[in-house]
Amino acid sequence: MFHLRRQRSRAQDALWLLDQGFTIHDGRDGAPTADASDRWRREQATVIDEVNHLLELYDRINLRSSEFVAAERKTGRRSTDPQD
């Protein structure tokens, strides 16, 4: 999880830099050949969206399991016990 949050933070920082006017160029031997800022922006936006989705799934799985544990504690029975 820490890695995903760090990756999202770095992508957000890259987008912030692009918004501030920085550019990214493809190049060869230290000489810029083409502006890659738009491509880089799309890639970083995709990273942010995918990490947000993964974090949401992770939270939903963990919160759901904690809800089951809380429900089991309240009723005094397990969810796998046969229903009466």
Tab-separated table of N, CA and C in Angstrom:
chain	number	residue	atom	x	y	z
A	1	MET	N	0.810	-1.185	0.000
A	1	MET	CA	0.000	0.000	0.000
A	1	MET	C	0.861	1.260	0.000
A	2	PHE	N	1.930	1.217	0.786
A	2	PHE	CA	2.813	2.378	0.847
A	2	PHE	C	3.376	2.687	-0.535
A	3	HIS	N	3.748	1.629	-1.261
A	3	HIS	CA	4.308	1.823	-2.595
A	3	HIS	C	3.286	2.472	-3.526
A	4	LEU	N	2.032	2.036	-3.455
A	4	LEU	CA	0.998	2.615	-4.320
A	4	LEU	C	0.772	4.087	-3.995
A	5	ARG	N	0.714	4.408	-2.724
A	5	ARG	CA	0.507	5.811	-2.346
A	5	ARG	C	1.686	6.680	-2.781
A	6	ARG	N	2.897	6.133	-2.662
A	6	ARG	CA	4.075	6.879	-3.101
A	6	ARG	C	4.051	7.083	-4.612
A	7	GLN	N	3.660	6.047	-5.339
A	7	GLN	CA	3.580	6.163	-6.800
A	7	GLN	C	2.564	7.224	-7.201
A	8	ARG	N	1.417	7.238	-6.536
A	8	ARG	CA	0.387	8.236	-6.838
A	8	ARG	C	0.889	9.644	-6.513
A	9	SER	N	1.590	9.784	-5.401
A	9	SER	CA	2.129	11.083	-5.012
A	9	SER	C	3.140	11.590	-6.039
A	10	ARG	N	3.987	10.718	-6.528
A	10	ARG	CA	4.968	11.124	-7.535
A	10	ARG	C	4.284	11.524	-8.840
A	11	ALA	N	3.236	10.809	-9.209
A	11	ALA	CA	2.502	11.158	-10.428
A	11	ALA	C	1.810	12.510	-10.261
A	12	GLN	N	1.239	12.767	-9.073
A	12	GLN	CA	0.605	14.057	-8.820
A	12	GLN	C	1.639	15.182	-8.855
A	13	ASP	N	2.828	14.920	-8.321
A	13	ASP	CA	3.896	15.919	-8.377
A	13	ASP	C	4.318	16.208	-9.812
A	14	ALA	N	4.393	15.165	-10.639
A	14	ALA	CA	4.765	15.353	-12.045
A	14	ALA	C	3.725	16.207	-12.767
A	15	LEU	N	2.449	15.947	-12.496
A	15	LEU	CA	1.396	16.761	-13.120
A	15	LEU	C	1.470	18.206	-12.634
A	16	TRP	N	1.774	18.402	-11.371
A	16	TRP	CA	1.902	19.752	-10.843
A	16	TRP	C	3.037	20.490	-11.561
A	17	LEU	N	4.166	19.815	-11.751
A	17	LEU	CA	5.287	20.436	-12.456
A	17	LEU	C	4.900	20.815	-13.883
A	18	LEU	N	4.185	19.922	-14.560
A	18	LEU	CA	3.740	20.230	-15.921
A	18	LEU	C	2.787	21.419	-15.922
A	19	ASP	N	1.922	21.503	-14.916
A	19	ASP	CA	1.004	22.642	-14.805
A	19	ASP	C	1.750	23.951	-14.554
A	20	GLN	N	2.919	23.867	-13.955
A	20	GLN	CA	3.721	25.050	-13.665
A	20	GLN	C	4.568	25.494	-14.860
A	21	GLY	N	4.491	24.751	-15.956
A	21	GLY	CA	5.203	25.161	-17.159
A	21	GLY	C	6.426	24.335	-17.513
A	22	PHE	N	6.765	23.343	-16.707
A	22	PHE	CA	7.891	22.487	-17.049
A	22	PHE	C	7.527	21.603	-18.225
A	23	THR	N	8.503	21.196	-18.994
A	23	THR	CA	8.271	20.318	-20.142
A	23	THR	C	9.178	19.105	-20.047
A	24	ILE	N	8.777	18.053	-20.719
A	24	ILE	CA	9.555	16.816	-20.780
A	24	ILE	C	9.785	16.520	-22.251
A	25	HIS	N	11.022	16.201	-22.584
A	25	HIS	CA	11.362	15.943	-23.976
A	25	HIS	C	11.992	14.569	-24.138
A	26	ASP	N	11.634	13.898	-25.220
A	26	ASP	CA	12.379	12.720	-25.639
A	26	ASP	C	13.660	13.235	-26.275
A	27	GLY	N	14.701	12.455	-26.211
A	27	GLY	CA	15.945	12.942	-26.794
A	27	GLY	C	16.924	11.830	-27.086
A	28	ARG	N	18.010	12.248	-27.677
A	28	ARG	CA	19.083	11.317	-28.003
A	28	ARG	C	20.398	12.036	-27.778
A	29	ASP	N	21.261	11.401	-27.027
A	29	ASP	CA	22.585	11.955	-26.719
A	29	ASP	C	22.487	13.347	-26.078
A	30	GLY	N	21.499	13.532	-25.216
A	30	GLY	CA	21.360	14.789	-24.504
A	30	GLY	C	20.692	15.906	-25.274
A	31	ALA	N	20.316	15.651	-26.514
A	31	ALA	CA	19.653	16.678	-27.328
A	31	ALA	C	18.165	16.345	-27.432
A	32	PRO	N	17.293	17.292	-27.048
A	32	PRO	CA	15.855	17.007	-27.137
A	32	PRO	C	15.409	16.853	-28.584
A	33	THR	N	14.565	15.832	-28.813
A	33	THR	CA	14.083	15.593	-30.172
A	33	THR	C	12.588	15.860	-30.321
A	34	ALA	N	11.822	15.617	-29.259
A	34	ALA	CA	10.376	15.818	-29.361
A	34	ALA	C	9.815	16.124	-27.973
A	35	ASP	N	8.802	16.967	-27.923
A	35	ASP	CA	8.137	17.286	-26.663
A	35	ASP	C	7.265	16.091	-26.265
A	36	ALA	N	7.525	15.539	-25.103
A	36	ALA	CA	6.777	14.378	-24.620
A	36	ALA	C	5.846	14.742	-23.469
A	37	SER	N	5.604	16.029	-23.261
A	37	SER	CA	4.815	16.475	-22.111
A	37	SER	C	3.386	15.943	-22.141
A	38	ASP	N	2.727	15.964	-23.301
A	38	ASP	CA	1.342	15.480	-23.379
A	38	ASP	C	1.264	13.982	-23.103
A	39	ARG	N	2.189	13.237	-23.677
A	39	ARG	CA	2.213	11.794	-23.438
A	39	ARG	C	2.464	11.509	-21.962
A	40	TRP	N	3.416	12.216	-21.381
A	40	TRP	CA	3.753	12.026	-19.976
A	40	TRP	C	2.573	12.387	-19.086
A	41	ARG	N	1.856	13.462	-19.428
A	41	ARG	CA	0.676	13.863	-18.658
A	41	ARG	C	-0.387	12.760	-18.682
A	42	ARG	N	-0.638	12.198	-19.857
A	42	ARG	CA	-1.632	11.119	-19.960
A	42	ARG	C	-1.210	9.900	-19.139
A	43	GLU	N	0.066	9.548	-19.208
A	43	GLU	CA	0.559	8.387	-18.455
A	43	GLU	C	0.414	8.609	-16.951
A	44	GLN	N	0.755	9.787	-16.476
A	44	GLN	CA	0.675	10.068	-15.044
A	44	GLN	C	-0.777	10.144	-14.573
A	45	ALA	N	-1.654	10.691	-15.400
A	45	ALA	CA	-3.077	10.723	-15.051
A	45	ALA	C	-3.637	9.302	-14.969
A	46	THR	N	-3.184	8.426	-15.862
A	46	THR	CA	-3.603	7.024	-15.828
A	46	THR	C	-3.107	6.348	-14.560
A	47	VAL	N	-1.876	6.624	-14.174
A	47	VAL	CA	-1.320	6.064	-12.936
A	47	VAL	C	-2.176	6.481	-11.747
A	48	ILE	N	-2.518	7.746	-11.673
A	48	ILE	CA	-3.323	8.247	-10.559
A	48	ILE	C	-4.680	7.560	-10.521
A	49	ASP	N	-5.341	7.451	-11.673
A	49	ASP	CA	-6.656	6.798	-11.730
A	49	ASP	C	-6.574	5.335	-11.315
A	50	GLU	N	-5.572	4.614	-11.808
A	50	GLU	CA	-5.448	3.195	-11.495
A	50	GLU	C	-5.108	2.971	-10.026
A	51	VAL	N	-4.238	3.784	-9.474
A	51	VAL	CA	-3.897	3.643	-8.054
A	51	VAL	C	-5.103	3.983	-7.194
A	52	ASN	N	-5.842	5.010	-7.535
A	52	ASN	CA	-7.066	5.332	-6.787
A	52	ASN	C	-8.028	4.160	-6.798
A	53	HIS	N	-8.176	3.523	-7.950
A	53	HIS	CA	-9.066	2.370	-8.073
A	53	HIS	C	-8.575	1.211	-7.204
A	54	LEU	N	-7.282	0.927	-7.242
A	54	LEU	CA	-6.725	-0.151	-6.428
A	54	LEU	C	-6.880	0.125	-4.935
A	55	LEU	N	-6.642	1.358	-4.527
A	55	LEU	CA	-6.804	1.710	-3.118
A	55	LEU	C	-8.263	1.598	-2.682
A	56	GLU	N	-9.170	1.974	-3.572
A	56	GLU	CA	-10.595	1.841	-3.258
A	56	GLU	C	-10.970	0.372	-3.085
A	57	LEU	N	-10.485	-0.489	-3.985
A	57	LEU	CA	-10.756	-1.919	-3.854
A	57	LEU	C	-10.184	-2.468	-2.554
A	58	TYR	N	-8.963	-2.080	-2.252
A	58	TYR	CA	-8.319	-2.539	-1.023
A	58	TYR	C	-9.133	-2.126	0.201
A	59	ASP	N	-9.561	-0.865	0.232
A	59	ASP	CA	-10.354	-0.388	1.367
A	59	ASP	C	-11.698	-1.103	1.455
A	60	ARG	N	-12.333	-1.319	0.303
A	60	ARG	CA	-13.627	-1.999	0.327
A	60	ARG	C	-13.496	-3.428	0.834
A	61	ILE	N	-12.428	-4.111	0.455
A	61	ILE	CA	-12.220	-5.478	0.929
A	61	ILE	C	-11.962	-5.474	2.424
A	62	ASN	N	-11.082	-4.587	2.886
A	62	ASN	CA	-10.765	-4.555	4.307
A	62	ASN	C	-11.927	-4.069	5.149
A	63	LEU	N	-12.645	-3.069	4.692
A	63	LEU	CA	-13.786	-2.576	5.464
A	63	LEU	C	-14.907	-3.601	5.485
A	64	ARG	N	-15.094	-4.300	4.389
A	64	ARG	CA	-16.130	-5.318	4.344
A	64	ARG	C	-15.819	-6.428	5.336
A	65	SER	N	-14.562	-6.878	5.364
A	65	SER	CA	-14.227	-7.956	6.289
A	65	SER	C	-14.345	-7.482	7.736
A	66	SER	N	-14.014	-6.228	8.010
A	66	SER	CA	-14.154	-5.737	9.377
A	66	SER	C	-15.626	-5.607	9.757
A	67	GLU	N	-16.505	-5.315	8.783
A	67	GLU	CA	-17.940	-5.272	9.062
A	67	GLU	C	-18.453	-6.657	9.421
A	68	PHE	N	-17.951	-7.699	8.730
A	68	PHE	CA	-18.364	-9.064	9.047
A	68	PHE	C	-17.897	-9.448	10.445
A	69	VAL	N	-16.687	-9.063	10.801
A	69	VAL	CA	-16.173	-9.368	12.133
A	69	VAL	C	-17.013	-8.670	13.184
A	70	ALA	N	-17.352	-7.397	12.950
A	70	ALA	CA	-18.171	-6.660	13.904
A	70	ALA	C	-19.558	-7.282	14.021
A	71	ALA	N	-20.141	-7.709	12.917
A	71	ALA	CA	-21.464	-8.325	12.947
A	71	ALA	C	-21.421	-9.649	13.701
A	72	GLU	N	-20.351	-10.423	13.527
A	72	GLU	CA	-20.229	-11.693	14.229
A	72	GLU	C	-20.110	-11.474	15.731
A	73	ARG	N	-19.404	-10.438	16.122
A	73	ARG	CA	-19.240	-10.163	17.545
A	73	ARG	C	-20.559	-9.733	18.173
A	74	LYS	N	-21.384	-8.994	17.431
A	74	LYS	CA	-22.649	-8.517	17.973
A	74	LYS	C	-23.633	-9.663	18.174
A	75	THR	N	-23.697	-10.584	17.230
A	75	THR	CA	-24.678	-11.661	17.317
A	75	THR	C	-24.160	-12.846	18.114
A	76	GLY	N	-22.849	-12.933	18.308
A	76	GLY	CA	-22.294	-14.050	19.050
A	76	GLY	C	-22.204	-15.311	18.236
A	77	ARG	N	-22.319	-15.209	16.930
A	77	ARG	CA	-22.206	-16.386	16.072
A	77	ARG	C	-21.396	-16.047	14.844
A	78	ARG	N	-20.980	-17.051	14.146
A	78	ARG	CA	-20.177	-16.871	12.952
A	78	ARG	C	-21.062	-16.828	11.721
A	79	SER	N	-20.559	-16.182	10.704
A	79	SER	CA	-21.336	-16.133	9.467
A	79	SER	C	-21.387	-17.498	8.793
A	80	THR	N	-20.461	-18.398	9.162
A	80	THR	CA	-20.458	-19.740	8.561
A	80	THR	C	-21.328	-20.720	9.306
A	81	ASP	N	-21.839	-20.321	10.484
A	81	ASP	CA	-22.726	-21.205	11.233
A	81	ASP	C	-24.040	-21.367	10.476
A	82	PRO	N	-24.655	-22.552	10.569
A	82	PRO	CA	-25.940	-22.748	9.895
A	82	PRO	C	-27.013	-21.854	10.485
A	83	GLN	N	-27.870	-21.365	9.594
A	83	GLN	CA	-28.959	-20.494	10.021
A	83	GLN	C	-30.088	-21.333	10.614
A	84	ASP	N	-30.762	-20.794	11.616
A	84	ASP	CA	-31.901	-21.511	12.244
A	84	ASP	C	-33.142	-21.366	11.421
